[in-house]
PDB file of C-alpha atoms in Angstrom:
ATOM      1  CA  MET D   1     103.271 -20.365 -23.088  1.00  0.00           C
ATOM      2  CA  THR D   2     102.499 -21.173 -26.720  1.00  0.00           C
ATOM      3  CA  ALA D   3     105.150 -22.664 -28.968  1.00  0.00           C
ATOM      4  CA  ALA D   4     105.935 -20.914 -32.209  1.00  0.00           C
ATOM      5  CA  PRO D   5     104.021 -22.619 -35.051  1.00  0.00           C
ATOM      6  CA  ASP D   6     105.917 -24.666 -37.586  1.00  0.00           C
ATOM      7  CA  HIS D   7     105.298 -23.307 -41.117  1.00  0.00           C
ATOM      8  CA  LEU D   8     104.394 -26.832 -42.227  1.00  0.00           C
ATOM      9  CA  ALA D   9     102.127 -27.583 -39.248  1.00  0.00           C
ATOM     10  CA  LEU D  10      98.558 -28.239 -40.275  1.00  0.00           C
ATOM     11  CA  PRO D  11      95.458 -27.893 -38.104  1.00  0.00           C
ATOM     12  CA  ALA D  12      93.858 -30.998 -36.668  1.00  0.00           C
ATOM     13  CA  ARG D  13      91.067 -32.147 -38.920  1.00  0.00           C
ATOM     14  CA  ARG D  14      88.412 -31.361 -36.327  1.00  0.00           C
ATOM     15  CA  ARG D  15      89.598 -27.733 -36.426  1.00  0.00           C
ATOM     16  CA  ARG D  16      90.182 -27.625 -40.171  1.00  0.00           C
ATOM     17  CA  HIS D  17      86.556 -28.697 -40.687  1.00  0.00           C
ATOM     18  CA  ALA D  18      85.067 -27.060 -37.614  1.00  0.00           C
ATOM     19  CA  ARG D  19      82.334 -25.105 -39.409  1.00  0.00           C
ATOM     20  CA  LEU D  20      81.316 -28.153 -41.424  1.00  0.00           C
ATOM     21  CA  ILE D  21      81.173 -30.275 -38.275  1.00  0.00           C
ATOM     22  CA  SER D  22      79.127 -27.635 -36.471  1.00  0.00           C
ATOM     23  CA  THR D  23      76.697 -27.365 -39.371  1.00  0.00           C
ATOM     24  CA  LEU D  24      76.359 -31.140 -39.588  1.00  0.00           C
ATOM     25  CA  THR D  25      75.627 -31.260 -35.857  1.00  0.00           C
ATOM     26  CA  THR D  26      72.901 -28.635 -36.302  1.00  0.00           C
ATOM     27  CA  LEU D  27      71.424 -30.570 -39.228  1.00  0.00           C
ATOM     28  CA  ILE D  28      71.342 -33.779 -37.173  1.00  0.00           C
ATOM     29  CA  GLY D  29      69.306 -31.959 -34.549  1.00  0.00           C
ATOM     30  CA  GLY D  30      67.065 -30.568 -37.289  1.00  0.00           C
ATOM     31  CA  CYS D  31      66.543 -34.074 -38.693  1.00  0.00           C
ATOM     32  CA  ALA D  32      65.549 -35.330 -35.246  1.00  0.00           C
ATOM     33  CA  ASP D  33      63.133 -32.451 -34.753  1.00  0.00           C
ATOM     34  CA  ALA D  34      61.578 -33.024 -38.165  1.00  0.00           C
ATOM     35  CA  ALA D  35      61.098 -36.726 -37.480  1.00  0.00           C
ATOM     36  CA  GLY D  36      59.678 -35.797 -34.081  1.00  0.00           C
ATOM     37  CA  ASP D  37      56.970 -33.742 -35.759  1.00  0.00           C
ATOM     38  CA  VAL D  38      55.773 -36.964 -37.305  1.00  0.00           C
ATOM     39  CA  TYR D  39      56.305 -39.507 -34.549  1.00  0.00           C
ATOM     40  CA  GLY D  40      55.421 -37.202 -31.652  1.00  0.00           C
ATOM     41  CA  PRO D  41      51.783 -36.618 -32.588  1.00  0.00           C
ATOM     42  CA  ILE D  42      51.379 -40.311 -33.384  1.00  0.00           C
ATOM     43  CA  ALA D  43      52.723 -41.247 -29.957  1.00  0.00           C
ATOM     44  CA  ALA D  44      50.489 -38.688 -28.239  1.00  0.00           C
ATOM     45  CA  ALA D  45      47.282 -39.693 -30.051  1.00  0.00           C
ATOM     46  CA  PRO D  46      44.834 -42.130 -28.431  1.00  0.00           C
ATOM     47  CA  PRO D  47      45.370 -45.709 -29.618  1.00  0.00           C
ATOM     48  CA  GLU D  48      41.983 -45.811 -31.334  1.00  0.00           C
ATOM     49  CA  GLN D  49      42.511 -42.604 -33.285  1.00  0.00           C
ATOM     50  CA  SER D  50      43.194 -42.916 -37.013  1.00  0.00           C
ATOM     51  CA  GLY D  51      44.428 -40.267 -39.390  1.00  0.00           C
ATOM     52  CA  VAL D  52      46.672 -38.471 -36.910  1.00  0.00           C
ATOM     53  CA  PRO D  53      47.633 -35.024 -38.290  1.00  0.00           C
ATOM     54  CA  VAL D  54      51.388 -34.503 -38.522  1.00  0.00           C
ATOM     55  CA  SER D  55      53.648 -31.798 -39.940  1.00  0.00           C
ATOM     56  CA  LEU D  56      56.277 -32.153 -42.649  1.00  0.00           C
ATOM     57  CA  GLU D  57      57.106 -28.457 -42.714  1.00  0.00           C
ATOM     58  CA  LYS D  58      60.436 -28.820 -40.909  1.00  0.00           C
ATOM     59  CA  SER D  59      61.405 -31.760 -43.133  1.00  0.00           C
ATOM     60  CA  LEU D  60      60.771 -29.762 -46.285  1.00  0.00           C
ATOM     61  CA  GLN D  61      62.624 -26.703 -44.978  1.00  0.00           C
ATOM     62  CA  LEU D  62      65.553 -28.892 -43.988  1.00  0.00           C
ATOM     63  CA  SER D  63      65.780 -30.577 -47.391  1.00  0.00           C
ATOM     64  CA  LEU D  64      65.945 -27.171 -49.089  1.00  0.00           C
ATOM     65  CA  SER D  65      68.322 -25.457 -46.678  1.00  0.00           C
ATOM     66  CA  ALA D  66      70.829 -28.267 -46.021  1.00  0.00           C
ATOM     67  CA  PRO D  67      72.810 -28.058 -49.296  1.00  0.00           C
ATOM     68  CA  LEU D  68      73.251 -24.285 -48.988  1.00  0.00           C
ATOM     69  CA  LEU D  69      74.271 -24.480 -45.325  1.00  0.00           C
ATOM     70  CA  LEU D  70      76.794 -27.208 -46.049  1.00  0.00           C
ATOM     71  CA  ASP D  71      78.315 -25.303 -48.983  1.00  0.00           C
ATOM     72  CA  GLN D  72      78.609 -22.185 -46.823  1.00  0.00           C
ATOM     73  CA  ALA D  73      80.294 -24.166 -44.054  1.00  0.00           C
ATOM     74  CA  VAL D  74      82.898 -25.592 -46.432  1.00  0.00           C
ATOM     75  CA  GLN D  75      83.651 -22.125 -47.784  1.00  0.00           C
ATOM     76  CA  GLN D  76      83.945 -20.694 -44.283  1.00  0.00           C
ATOM     77  CA  ASP D  77      86.371 -23.416 -43.244  1.00  0.00           C
ATOM     78  CA  ALA D  78      88.500 -22.722 -46.306  1.00  0.00           C
ATOM     79  CA  ALA D  79      88.512 -18.996 -45.521  1.00  0.00           C
ATOM     80  CA  ARG D  80      89.602 -19.698 -41.945  1.00  0.00           C
ATOM     81  CA  TRP D  81      92.571 -21.835 -42.978  1.00  0.00           C
ATOM     82  CA  PRO D  82      94.029 -20.391 -46.224  1.00  0.00           C
ATOM     83  CA  SER D  83      97.494 -21.844 -45.645  1.00  0.00           C
ATOM     84  CA  ALA D  84      96.065 -25.281 -45.090  1.00  0.00           C
ATOM     85  CA  VAL D  85      94.024 -24.957 -48.273  1.00  0.00           C
ATOM     86  CA  LEU D  86      97.103 -24.041 -50.299  1.00  0.00           C
ATOM     87  CA  HIS D  87      98.945 -27.034 -48.837  1.00  0.00           C
ATOM     88  CA  GLU D  88      96.015 -29.347 -49.638  1.00  0.00           C
ATOM     89  CA  GLN D  89      95.804 -28.061 -53.205  1.00  0.00           C
ATOM     90  CA  ALA D  90      99.532 -28.561 -53.771  1.00  0.00           C
ATOM     91  CA  THR D  91      99.366 -32.056 -52.291  1.00  0.00           C
ATOM     92  CA  ALA D  92      96.307 -32.904 -54.388  1.00  0.00           C
ATOM     93  CA  ARG D  93      98.126 -31.884 -57.576  1.00  0.00           C
ATOM     94  CA  ARG D  94     101.039 -34.111 -56.663  1.00  0.00           C
ATOM     95  CA  THR D  95      98.959 -37.172 -55.831  1.00  0.00           C
ATOM     96  CA  PHE D  96      96.723 -36.621 -58.864  1.00  0.00           C
ATOM     97  CA  ALA D  97      99.792 -36.573 -61.090  1.00  0.00           C
ATOM     98  CA  ALA D  98     100.976 -39.792 -59.472  1.00  0.00           C
ATOM     99  CA  ARG D  99      97.629 -41.461 -60.107  1.00  0.00           C
ATOM    100  CA  CYS D 100      97.630 -40.207 -63.697  1.00  0.00           C
ATOM    101  CA  ALA D 101     101.059 -41.723 -64.236  1.00  0.00           C
ATOM    102  CA  LEU D 102      99.869 -45.023 -62.785  1.00  0.00           C
ATOM    103  CA  ALA D 103      96.704 -45.031 -64.910  1.00  0.00           C
ATOM    104  CA  SER D 104      98.692 -44.207 -68.026  1.00  0.00           C
ATOM    105  CA  ALA D 105     101.095 -47.039 -67.343  1.00  0.00           C
ATOM    106  CA  GLU D 106      98.235 -49.470 -66.810  1.00  0.00           C
ATOM    107  CA  GLN D 107      96.518 -48.430 -70.034  1.00  0.00           C
ATOM    108  CA  ALA D 108      99.784 -48.794 -71.956  1.00  0.00           C
ATOM    109  CA  LEU D 109     100.394 -52.201 -70.400  1.00  0.00           C
ATOM    110  CA  HIS D 110      96.951 -53.586 -71.192  1.00  0.00           C
ATOM    111  CA  GLY D 111      96.310 -51.634 -74.395  1.00  0.00           C
ATOM    112  CA  THR D 112      92.907 -50.677 -72.994  1.00  0.00           C
ATOM    113  CA  GLU D 113      92.495 -47.327 -74.653  1.00  0.00           C
ATOM    114  CA  GLN D 114      93.644 -48.416 -78.094  1.00  0.00           C
ATOM    115  CA  ASP D 115      91.648 -51.647 -78.095  1.00  0.00           C
ATOM    116  CA  GLN D 116      88.342 -50.086 -77.092  1.00  0.00           C
ATOM    117  CA  ARG D 117      88.664 -47.103 -79.400  1.00  0.00           C
ATOM    118  CA  SER D 118      89.082 -49.471 -82.333  1.00  0.00           C
ATOM    119  CA  THR D 119      85.962 -51.492 -81.471  1.00  0.00           C
ATOM    120  CA  PRO D 120      82.693 -49.947 -82.692  1.00  0.00           C
ATOM    121  CA  GLY D 121      79.779 -49.924 -80.295  1.00  0.00           C
ATOM    122  CA  THR D 122      81.823 -50.103 -77.112  1.00  0.00           C
ATOM    123  CA  VAL D 123      81.844 -47.557 -74.348  1.00  0.00           C
ATOM    124  CA  PRO D 124      85.127 -45.681 -74.525  1.00  0.00           C
ATOM    125  CA  PRO D 125      87.384 -46.180 -71.518  1.00  0.00           C
ATOM    126  CA  PRO D 126      87.916 -43.323 -69.097  1.00  0.00           C
ATOM    127  CA  THR D 127      90.696 -40.931 -69.942  1.00  0.00           C
ATOM    128  CA  VAL D 128      93.765 -40.917 -67.735  1.00  0.00           C
ATOM    129  CA  PRO D 129      92.563 -37.880 -65.733  1.00  0.00           C
ATOM    130  CA  GLN D 130      89.128 -39.442 -65.392  1.00  0.00           C
ATOM    131  CA  SER D 131      90.648 -42.667 -64.118  1.00  0.00           C
ATOM    132  CA  ALA D 132      92.717 -40.772 -61.576  1.00  0.00           C
ATOM    133  CA  ALA D 133      89.632 -38.934 -60.296  1.00  0.00           C
ATOM    134  CA  LEU D 134      87.504 -42.081 -60.231  1.00  0.00           C
ATOM    135  CA  ASP D 135      90.107 -43.959 -58.250  1.00  0.00           C
ATOM    136  CA  LEU D 136      89.928 -41.415 -55.437  1.00  0.00           C
ATOM    137  CA  ALA D 137      86.124 -41.330 -55.528  1.00  0.00           C
ATOM    138  CA  GLU D 138      85.893 -45.138 -55.339  1.00  0.00           C
ATOM    139  CA  LEU D 139      88.410 -45.256 -52.513  1.00  0.00           C
ATOM    140  CA  GLY D 140      86.432 -42.658 -50.591  1.00  0.00           C
ATOM    141  CA  GLU D 141      83.284 -44.728 -50.944  1.00  0.00           C
ATOM    142  CA  ALA D 142      85.088 -47.881 -49.815  1.00  0.00           C
ATOM    143  CA  VAL D 143      86.527 -46.142 -46.762  1.00  0.00           C
ATOM    144  CA  LEU D 144      83.102 -44.801 -45.850  1.00  0.00           C
ATOM    145  CA  THR D 145      81.576 -48.279 -46.119  1.00  0.00           C
ATOM    146  CA  HIS D 146      84.251 -49.773 -43.888  1.00  0.00           C
ATOM    147  CA  TRP D 147      84.118 -46.831 -41.482  1.00  0.00           C
ATOM    148  CA  ALA D 148      80.498 -47.564 -40.697  1.00  0.00           C
ATOM    149  CA  ALA D 149      81.123 -51.280 -40.097  1.00  0.00           C
ATOM    150  CA  ASP D 150      84.732 -51.757 -39.033  1.00  0.00           C
ATOM    151  CA  ARG D 151      86.810 -48.680 -38.349  1.00  0.00           C
ATOM    152  CA  GLU D 152      90.047 -50.606 -37.942  1.00  0.00           C
ATOM    153  CA  GLU D 153      89.629 -52.054 -41.426  1.00  0.00           C
ATOM    154  CA  ALA D 154      88.889 -48.573 -42.793  1.00  0.00           C
ATOM    155  CA  VAL D 155      92.120 -47.261 -41.259  1.00  0.00           C
ATOM    156  CA  ALA D 156      94.051 -50.246 -42.686  1.00  0.00           C
ATOM    157  CA  LEU D 157      92.570 -49.524 -46.130  1.00  0.00           C
ATOM    158  CA  VAL D 158      93.723 -45.905 -45.932  1.00  0.00           C
ATOM    159  CA  GLU D 159      97.192 -46.942 -44.836  1.00  0.00           C
ATOM    160  CA  ARG D 160      97.513 -49.401 -47.715  1.00  0.00           C
ATOM    161  CA  ALA D 161      96.374 -46.771 -50.196  1.00  0.00           C
ATOM    162  CA  VAL D 162      98.841 -44.094 -49.043  1.00  0.00           C
ATOM    163  CA  ALA D 163     101.808 -46.455 -49.139  1.00  0.00           C
ATOM    164  CA  GLY D 164     102.315 -45.990 -52.874  1.00  0.00           C
ATOM    165  CA  GLY D 165     102.262 -42.212 -52.824  1.00  0.00           C
ATOM    166  CA  GLU D 166      99.173 -41.826 -55.015  1.00  0.00           C
ATOM    167  CA  TYR D 167      97.037 -40.643 -52.103  1.00  0.00           C
ATOM    168  CA  THR D 168      97.293 -38.931 -48.735  1.00  0.00           C
ATOM    169  CA  ALA D 169      95.283 -39.930 -45.702  1.00  0.00           C
ATOM    170  CA  HIS D 170      93.732 -36.472 -45.481  1.00  0.00           C
ATOM    171  CA  GLU D 171      92.393 -36.467 -49.045  1.00  0.00           C
ATOM    172  CA  ILE D 172      91.002 -39.974 -48.682  1.00  0.00           C
ATOM    173  CA  LEU D 173      89.218 -39.039 -45.448  1.00  0.00           C
ATOM    174  CA  ASP D 174      88.018 -35.793 -47.042  1.00  0.00           C
ATOM    175  CA  GLU D 175      86.617 -37.730 -50.001  1.00  0.00           C
ATOM    176  CA  ALA D 176      84.846 -40.169 -47.661  1.00  0.00           C
ATOM    177  CA  THR D 177      83.449 -37.207 -45.753  1.00  0.00           C
ATOM    178  CA  ASP D 178      82.113 -35.680 -48.963  1.00  0.00           C
ATOM    179  CA  VAL D 179      80.449 -38.974 -49.897  1.00  0.00           C
ATOM    180  CA  ALA D 180      78.741 -39.182 -46.498  1.00  0.00           C
ATOM    181  CA  VAL D 181      77.585 -35.550 -46.698  1.00  0.00           C
ATOM    182  CA  LEU D 182      76.184 -36.102 -50.188  1.00  0.00           C
ATOM    183  CA  ALA D 183      74.355 -39.227 -49.013  1.00  0.00           C
ATOM    184  CA  GLY D 184      72.680 -37.178 -46.309  1.00  0.00           C
ATOM    185  CA  VAL D 185      71.670 -34.466 -48.759  1.00  0.00           C
ATOM    186  CA  LEU D 186      70.234 -37.104 -51.133  1.00  0.00           C
ATOM    187  CA  ALA D 187      68.270 -38.739 -48.299  1.00  0.00           C
ATOM    188  CA  LEU D 188      66.617 -35.410 -47.543  1.00  0.00           C
ATOM    189  CA  HIS D 189      65.970 -34.881 -51.246  1.00  0.00           C
ATOM    190  CA  ASP D 190      64.302 -38.280 -51.465  1.00  0.00           C
ATOM    191  CA  MET D 191      62.135 -37.309 -48.510  1.00  0.00           C
ATOM    192  CA  ARG D 192      60.376 -34.715 -50.645  1.00  0.00           C
ATOM    193  CA  GLY D 193      58.986 -37.456 -52.865  1.00  0.00           C
ATOM    194  CA  GLN D 194      57.464 -39.467 -50.003  1.00  0.00           C
ATOM    195  CA  THR D 195      53.699 -39.526 -49.608  1.00  0.00           C
ATOM    196  CA  ASP D 196      53.765 -41.454 -46.321  1.00  0.00           C
ATOM    197  CA  PRO D 197      54.795 -39.169 -43.420  1.00  0.00           C
ATOM    198  CA  SER D 198      56.474 -42.062 -41.618  1.00  0.00           C
ATOM    199  CA  ALA D 199      58.619 -42.740 -44.700  1.00  0.00           C
ATOM    200  CA  ALA D 200      59.533 -39.048 -44.806  1.00  0.00           C
ATOM    201  CA  ALA D 201      60.560 -39.187 -41.160  1.00  0.00           C
ATOM    202  CA  GLU D 202      62.707 -42.241 -41.843  1.00  0.00           C
ATOM    203  CA  CYS D 203      64.502 -40.306 -44.605  1.00  0.00           C
ATOM    204  CA  CYS D 204      65.305 -37.593 -42.081  1.00  0.00           C
ATOM    205  CA  LEU D 205      66.720 -40.127 -39.658  1.00  0.00           C
ATOM    206  CA  LEU D 206      68.713 -41.760 -42.459  1.00  0.00           C
ATOM    207  CA  ALA D 207      70.159 -38.342 -43.315  1.00  0.00           C
ATOM    208  CA  ALA D 208      71.121 -37.883 -39.666  1.00  0.00           C
ATOM    209  CA  ARG D 209      72.978 -41.191 -39.765  1.00  0.00           C
ATOM    210  CA  HIS D 210      74.948 -40.125 -42.831  1.00  0.00           C
ATOM    211  CA  TYR D 211      75.722 -36.757 -41.276  1.00  0.00           C
ATOM    212  CA  ALA D 212      76.957 -38.447 -38.091  1.00  0.00           C
ATOM    213  CA  LEU D 213      79.346 -40.558 -40.176  1.00  0.00           C
ATOM    214  CA  ALA D 214      80.490 -37.413 -41.955  1.00  0.00           C
ATOM    215  CA  ILE D 215      81.310 -35.778 -38.607  1.00  0.00           C
ATOM    216  CA  SER D 216      83.298 -38.832 -37.541  1.00  0.00           C
ATOM    217  CA  LEU D 217      85.317 -38.789 -40.743  1.00  0.00           C
ATOM    218  CA  ALA D 218      85.800 -35.009 -40.865  1.00  0.00           C
ATOM    219  CA  SER D 219      87.208 -35.002 -37.346  1.00  0.00           C
ATOM    220  CA  ALA D 220      89.357 -38.129 -37.662  1.00  0.00           C
ATOM    221  CA  ASP D 221      93.129 -37.984 -37.648  1.00  0.00           C
ATOM    222  CA  LEU D 222      94.682 -41.393 -38.165  1.00  0.00           C
ATOM    223  CA  ASP D 223      97.231 -40.809 -35.399  1.00  0.00           C
ATOM    224  CA  ASP D 224      94.323 -40.446 -32.942  1.00  0.00           C
ATOM    225  CA  ILE D 225      92.618 -43.725 -33.827  1.00  0.00           C
ATOM    226  CA  ARG D 226      95.496 -46.133 -34.332  1.00  0.00           C
TER     227      ARG D 226
END
């Protein structure tokens, strides 16, 4: 027997981002296959053979298709959970307004905006909305960095950030997920500029590492990992 859903109940993150997670999993397999097309022939060749022919076709195809596949997955997830998307958007507006208020207060306190605008040759400070957006982006990067090294510290960082009401755990984890996904896309993009097949294969494996971190973040609910 299934309980009646609460109108405020949100899907678990692993379900909310199911298409993204599935696509990332497929891309990880593709990265491994692409690297295998380089390392496999080298491993199979006689030790004395030089100039082993390898293929970068899968690597190139992957670097071109990954961004589109990931964008499609995000859109499909949003279409599957319209109520969750509306809730996320409303929450994001609230927390963004809170960060704007905090940034405005800090600029007023320190006179940052006025001082730098009156000094020729200086880079103008970020606007209040820019500061609010940058704060979330920087926090997402910090959480990703800690997530790879010390997950407990990453969770503690999220909990400290949400305490003031300027962020939610979900949007921080989503931002960290986006950063990891982008890092994987950039690793595959960098692969296209490599002239050494082994270096190209390493880019594929680096992308797979970023995508694995993205899966971990996209499926993480803080209640499950405390």
